[in-house]
Coordinates of C-alpha atoms and ligand atoms in Angstrom, one line a residue:
M1 CA 58.9 -10.2 37.3
K2 CA 56.0 -9.6 39.3
E3 CA 57.4 -12.9 41.3
M4 CA 60.5 -10.9 41.8
L5 CA 58.8 -8.1 42.8
K6 CA 57.0 -9.7 45.3
K7 CA 60.0 -11.5 46.7
I8 CA 61.9 -8.2 47.3
K9 CA 59.0 -7.1 49.0
E10 CA 58.9 -10.1 51.0
E11 CA 62.3 -10.2 52.2
A12 CA 62.8 -6.3 52.5
M13 CA 59.9 -6.4 54.9
N14 CA 61.2 -9.5 56.9
A15 CA 64.8 -7.9 57.4
L16 CA 63.3 -4.3 58.4
S17 CA 61.1 -6.0 60.8
G18 CA 64.4 -7.1 62.5
V19 CA 66.8 -4.2 62.3
T20 CA 68.5 -3.6 65.6
G21 CA 70.6 -0.2 64.6
Q22 CA 71.1 2.7 62.4
T23 CA 73.7 1.5 60.2
E24 CA 72.2 -1.5 59.2
L25 CA 69.0 0.3 58.1
E26 CA 71.2 2.2 55.8
E27 CA 72.5 -1.0 54.6
L28 CA 68.9 -2.4 53.9
R29 CA 67.8 1.3 52.3
V30 CA 70.9 0.9 50.1
K31 CA 70.0 -2.7 49.2
Y32 CA 66.3 -2.3 48.0
L33 CA 66.5 1.4 46.8
G34 CA 69.8 2.1 46.2
K35 CA 70.9 3.0 42.8
K36 CA 72.4 -0.3 42.5
G37 CA 69.6 -1.9 44.6
E38 CA 67.8 -4.8 43.6
L39 CA 64.3 -2.8 43.0
T40 CA 65.9 -0.1 40.3
A41 CA 67.7 -3.6 38.8
I42 CA 64.4 -5.0 37.9
L43 CA 63.0 -1.7 36.8
K44 CA 66.1 -1.4 34.2
Q45 CA 64.6 -4.7 32.9
M46 CA 60.9 -2.8 31.8
G47 CA 62.0 -2.4 28.4
K48 CA 61.9 -6.1 27.7
L49 CA 58.0 -5.9 28.8
S50 CA 55.0 -5.9 26.3
A51 CA 53.0 -2.9 26.0
E52 CA 50.3 -3.9 28.1
E53 CA 52.2 -5.7 31.0
R54 CA 54.4 -2.3 31.4
P55 CA 52.3 -0.3 33.3
Q56 CA 50.9 -3.1 35.4
M57 CA 54.2 -3.9 36.8
G58 CA 55.3 -0.2 36.5
Q59 CA 52.4 0.4 39.4
M60 CA 53.0 -2.8 41.0
A61 CA 56.9 -1.6 41.5
N62 CA 55.7 1.4 42.5
E63 CA 53.5 -0.1 45.2
V64 CA 56.9 -2.0 46.2
R65 CA 58.7 1.2 46.5
A66 CA 55.9 3.4 48.3
A67 CA 55.9 0.1 51.2
I68 CA 59.6 -0.1 51.6
E69 CA 59.5 3.3 51.9
E70 CA 57.3 3.3 55.0
S71 CA 58.7 0.1 56.7
L72 CA 62.1 2.3 56.3
A73 CA 60.5 5.2 58.2
E74 CA 58.6 3.3 60.9
A75 CA 61.8 1.4 61.5
K76 CA 64.0 4.8 61.7
E77 CA 61.1 5.6 64.1
H78 CA 61.5 2.8 65.8
L79 CA 65.2 3.0 66.3
D80 CA 65.0 6.6 67.4
A81 CA 62.6 5.9 70.2
M82 CA 64.7 2.9 71.5
A83 CA 67.5 5.4 71.5
L84 CA 66.0 7.9 73.3
E85 CA 64.6 5.6 75.8
A86 CA 68.0 3.9 76.5
K87 CA 69.6 7.6 76.7
L88 CA 66.9 8.6 79.6
E89 CA 67.4 5.3 81.1
A90 CA 71.3 6.4 81.2
E91 CA 70.8 9.7 82.6
T92 CA 68.0 9.1 85.2
V93 CA 68.4 10.8 88.8
D94 CA 67.4 8.9 91.6
V95 CA 66.3 11.9 93.8
T96 CA 66.1 9.6 96.7
I97 CA 69.9 9.5 97.2
P98 CA 70.7 11.7 100.0
G99 CA 72.8 14.7 98.9
E100 CA 76.3 15.6 99.7
K101 CA 76.9 18.1 102.6
I102 CA 78.3 21.5 101.5
E103 CA 80.7 22.6 104.3
L104 CA 80.0 26.0 105.1
G105 CA 82.5 28.5 106.6
H106 CA 82.2 30.8 109.0
R107 CA 83.5 33.7 110.7
H108 CA 87.3 33.1 112.8
P109 CA 86.9 33.5 116.3
M110 CA 89.1 36.9 116.3
N111 CA 86.9 38.3 113.4
I112 CA 84.2 37.5 115.4
A113 CA 85.7 40.1 118.6
L114 CA 87.0 42.4 116.1
D115 CA 83.6 43.1 114.5
E116 CA 81.9 43.4 118.2
M117 CA 84.6 45.8 118.9
K118 CA 83.7 47.7 115.5
E119 CA 80.3 47.6 116.1
I120 CA 80.4 49.3 119.5
F121 CA 82.9 51.8 118.4
V122 CA 81.0 52.8 115.3
G123 CA 77.8 52.9 117.3
M124 CA 79.7 55.4 119.4
G125 CA 80.5 57.6 116.6
F126 CA 83.7 56.4 115.7
E127 CA 85.6 55.9 112.2
V128 CA 87.2 53.2 111.4
L129 CA 91.0 53.4 109.8
E130 CA 93.4 50.9 108.5
G131 CA 96.9 51.3 107.6
P132 CA 100.1 49.8 107.0
E133 CA 101.8 46.8 108.3
I134 CA 105.2 48.0 107.5
E135 CA 105.8 51.0 109.0
E136 CA 108.4 54.1 109.1
S137 CA 109.9 54.8 112.5
V138 CA 108.7 58.4 112.3
Y139 CA 105.0 56.9 112.8
N140 CA 105.7 54.2 115.0
F141 CA 108.1 55.9 117.6
D142 CA 109.1 59.2 117.1
R143 CA 106.1 61.3 116.6
L144 CA 104.6 59.5 119.9
N145 CA 107.2 61.2 121.5
T146 CA 109.1 57.6 122.0
D147 CA 113.2 58.8 121.5
E148 CA 116.3 56.8 120.2
G149 CA 117.0 54.9 122.9
H150 CA 113.5 54.0 124.5
P151 CA 113.8 50.3 125.4
S152 CA 110.5 49.4 123.1
R153 CA 112.9 50.8 120.0
D154 CA 115.4 48.0 121.3
W155 CA 116.5 45.6 118.1
G156 CA 115.5 42.5 120.3
D157 CA 112.3 43.6 120.4
T158 CA 111.3 44.8 116.8
F159 CA 111.6 43.7 113.4
Y160 CA 113.5 46.1 111.4
F161 CA 114.0 46.1 107.8
T162 CA 116.5 48.5 107.3
E163 CA 120.0 49.3 109.2
D164 CA 119.3 52.5 110.2
S165 CA 116.3 51.4 111.7
S166 CA 113.9 53.4 109.8
L167 CA 111.2 50.7 108.6
L168 CA 109.8 48.1 110.8
L169 CA 106.8 46.1 111.2
R170 CA 104.9 48.2 113.3
T171 CA 104.8 47.2 116.9
Q172 CA 101.6 49.0 118.0
T173 CA 98.5 50.6 116.4
S174 CA 99.6 53.5 118.1
A175 CA 101.1 54.5 114.7
M176 CA 97.4 55.1 113.7
Q177 CA 97.3 58.2 116.1
V178 CA 100.2 60.1 114.0
H179 CA 98.3 59.1 110.3
A180 CA 94.7 60.1 111.9
M181 CA 96.1 63.6 112.8
E182 CA 97.7 63.8 109.3
T183 CA 94.9 63.1 107.4
R184 CA 91.8 63.8 109.1
E185 CA 90.0 67.3 110.0
L186 CA 89.4 68.0 113.8
P187 CA 87.7 66.9 115.6
I188 CA 89.0 63.1 115.5
R189 CA 87.0 60.2 116.3
I190 CA 88.9 57.2 115.4
V191 CA 89.3 53.3 116.2
A192 CA 92.5 51.5 114.4
P193 CA 92.3 47.7 114.3
G194 CA 95.1 45.6 112.9
R195 CA 98.2 43.4 112.9
V196 CA 100.9 44.5 114.9
Y197 CA 104.5 42.9 115.4
R198 CA 107.4 41.9 118.2
K199 CA 110.1 39.5 118.6
D200 CA 108.4 37.7 121.3
E201 CA 108.4 34.0 121.4
V202 CA 105.5 31.7 120.8
D203 CA 104.0 30.4 124.0
A204 CA 100.4 30.0 125.6
T205 CA 100.2 33.8 125.8
H206 CA 102.5 35.3 123.3
S207 CA 103.0 35.5 119.6
P208 CA 105.2 37.6 117.4
M209 CA 102.2 38.7 115.7
F210 CA 99.0 39.6 117.1
H211 CA 96.1 42.2 116.9
Q212 CA 95.7 45.8 118.5
I213 CA 92.7 48.0 118.4
E214 CA 93.8 51.6 118.9
G215 CA 91.6 54.7 119.3
L216 CA 91.9 58.2 119.3
V217 CA 89.8 61.2 119.9
I218 CA 90.5 64.8 119.6
D219 CA 88.4 67.8 120.1
E220 CA 88.2 71.0 122.1
G221 CA 87.9 70.6 125.9
I222 CA 88.1 66.7 125.8
T223 CA 89.1 65.7 129.5
M224 CA 90.0 62.6 131.6
A225 CA 86.3 62.4 132.2
D226 CA 85.5 61.9 128.9
L227 CA 88.1 58.8 128.5
K228 CA 86.6 57.4 131.7
G229 CA 83.2 57.2 130.6
T230 CA 83.8 56.1 127.2
L231 CA 86.0 53.5 128.2
H232 CA 83.6 52.3 131.2
T233 CA 80.7 52.1 128.3
V234 CA 82.8 49.8 126.6
A235 CA 83.7 47.7 129.1
E236 CA 79.9 47.5 130.2
K237 CA 79.1 46.6 126.6
I238 CA 81.9 43.9 126.3
F239 CA 81.3 42.3 129.7
G240 CA 77.4 43.2 130.7
K241 CA 75.7 46.1 132.7
G242 CA 76.9 46.8 136.1
T243 CA 80.5 45.9 134.9
V244 CA 83.4 47.2 137.4
T245 CA 86.1 49.0 135.9
R246 CA 89.2 50.6 137.7
F247 CA 91.6 53.0 136.1
R248 CA 95.5 52.4 137.6
P249 CA 98.3 55.1 137.1
H250 CA 100.8 53.9 134.1
H251 CA 103.4 55.5 131.9
F252 CA 103.2 55.6 128.1
P253 CA 105.5 58.4 126.5
F254 CA 102.7 59.2 124.4
T255 CA 100.0 60.2 127.0
E256 CA 100.3 62.0 130.0
P257 CA 98.6 61.3 132.5
S258 CA 98.3 57.7 131.8
C259 CA 96.8 54.9 133.0
E260 CA 95.8 51.0 132.3
V261 CA 92.1 50.0 132.8
D262 CA 91.1 47.1 134.4
V263 CA 87.7 45.1 134.6
Q264 CA 86.9 43.4 138.0
C265 CA 86.7 39.7 137.1
H266 CA 82.9 38.4 136.1
E267 CA 84.0 35.2 137.3
C268 CA 84.6 35.6 140.7
G269 CA 83.6 39.3 141.2
G270 CA 86.8 40.4 142.6
K271 CA 87.6 37.9 145.3
G272 CA 90.2 35.9 143.2
C273 CA 90.0 32.7 141.2
R274 CA 91.3 30.7 138.2
V275 CA 90.2 33.1 135.5
C276 CA 91.8 36.3 137.1
K277 CA 94.4 34.6 138.7
G278 CA 93.9 35.1 141.8
E279 CA 94.1 39.2 141.2
G280 CA 90.1 40.0 141.1
W281 CA 91.1 42.2 138.5
I282 CA 91.5 41.5 134.5
E283 CA 93.9 44.1 132.7
L284 CA 92.1 45.4 129.7
L285 CA 94.2 48.1 128.1
G286 CA 96.2 50.9 128.3
A287 CA 95.3 54.5 127.7
G288 CA 95.7 58.0 128.7
M289 CA 95.1 61.9 127.7
V290 CA 97.3 62.7 124.3
H291 CA 100.5 64.2 125.3
P292 CA 100.9 67.9 124.2
K293 CA 104.3 67.1 122.6
V294 CA 102.9 64.4 120.4
L295 CA 99.6 67.0 119.4
K296 CA 102.6 69.6 118.5
M297 CA 104.4 67.1 116.7
S298 CA 101.4 66.4 114.3
G299 CA 100.7 70.4 114.1
I300 CA 97.6 70.3 116.5
D301 CA 97.6 73.3 118.8
P302 CA 97.8 71.5 122.7
D303 CA 96.6 74.8 124.1
K304 CA 93.2 74.7 121.9
Y305 CA 92.7 71.0 121.4
S306 CA 93.2 67.7 123.8
G307 CA 92.2 64.1 123.4
W308 CA 92.7 60.8 124.6
A309 CA 93.7 57.7 123.5
F310 CA 93.5 53.9 124.4
G311 CA 95.0 50.5 122.7
F312 CA 94.2 47.0 123.5
G313 CA 95.0 43.7 122.6
L314 CA 92.3 42.0 120.8
E315 CA 93.4 38.3 121.3
R316 CA 93.5 38.6 125.0
L317 CA 89.5 39.8 124.3
A318 CA 88.9 37.0 122.3
M319 CA 90.0 34.3 124.7
R320 CA 88.3 35.9 127.1
R321 CA 85.5 36.2 125.7
F322 CA 85.6 32.5 124.4
N323 CA 87.2 31.1 127.1
I324 CA 90.2 30.0 125.0
S325 CA 93.1 29.1 127.3
D326 CA 95.7 29.1 124.7
L327 CA 96.7 31.5 122.2
R328 CA 98.4 29.3 119.6
L329 CA 95.2 28.0 119.4
I330 CA 94.1 30.8 117.3
F331 CA 96.5 31.3 114.9
E332 CA 96.7 27.1 114.5
N333 CA 93.3 27.4 112.1
D334 CA 92.7 23.8 113.1
V335 CA 89.1 23.2 112.1
R336 CA 88.3 21.2 114.8
F337 CA 88.9 24.1 117.1
L338 CA 87.7 26.7 114.6
E339 CA 84.3 24.9 114.0
Q340 CA 83.2 25.5 117.7
F341 CA 82.5 29.4 117.1
Ligands
DAH1 N1 100.3 51.0 122.3 C1 100.3 50.5 123.9 C2 100.9 48.8 123.6 O1 101.0 48.7 122.6 C3 99.3 50.5 124.1 C4 98.7 52.0 124.3 C5 98.5 52.4 125.8 C6 97.7 53.0 123.3 C7 98.2 54.0 125.9 C8 97.7 53.9 123.6 C9 97.8 54.6 124.8 O2 96.8 54.7 122.3 O3 97.0 55.8 125.2 O4 101.1 48.3 125.0

């Protein structure tokens, strides 16, 4: 029996020293220490031994069991360590590999131009208003003193939703003047940027959708001098100190008198060049003193209050500002173009 115990111990130690996986380890544990294992089988034969031999063999069997258990534990520890090492190896991060570049987006040139304009006007105490692009004709035309039959109401120029021409895609941000007069307490000092729509064919200078920024000031004692002073200051902020402005008589139904404002060409100083198409002047915007009828229609007393308004095209401004020669580039959203700003 002594020999058998010795043999079991040797075999077990041998087997355990070469163990390569957790399943094999468990199989060996069952083989030697399990209920039907080899050591148990021997212990079952203890009854056959003499009274003297029994304690000796018992002690030896215990020692063998203890030795095998210890080896099992060691083998398990070794296997766990190997597994951890393999896992760490597989998950190694090579910090020297160049990182993947994350492309950061940025503002569209139109938004850059718009933000600049907002900043200028907010700095002068104006409030920024936004309003609907789907508009009632009453706001887009009637209450701006533009009656039925006026050429700008033509079906060939305007996107109408209804047969009776009562609902449309706004053709001008001027509609926001009426909303401002309706919702704001006097005095009013607002700018309203946004999209407008007209039935224009797409070309280098036209698009059926474009952006305008509207302005409206109403208070007691407002005069044309305020309009000139403010718009000249704005022109200087956009094009630089010393910019020369020109106020030309014009006609709009909602202002009286009306004017168009030009800036002297910054490229040639007024001599005429490619940028100003030989004119020496660049048209900037339409403006004028708010027509008394327009004030009256929105419940403002024209004998007490007066005001001025303006509207300009933002694309034209952005194109000038960034030297963009074709309007279509602004809306195509080709990243090769947009990346340049
Ligand atoms: N709404 C005009 C347009 O689209 C621009 C304009 C002219 C706006 C004169 C105004 C103004 O407020 O007073 O052509």
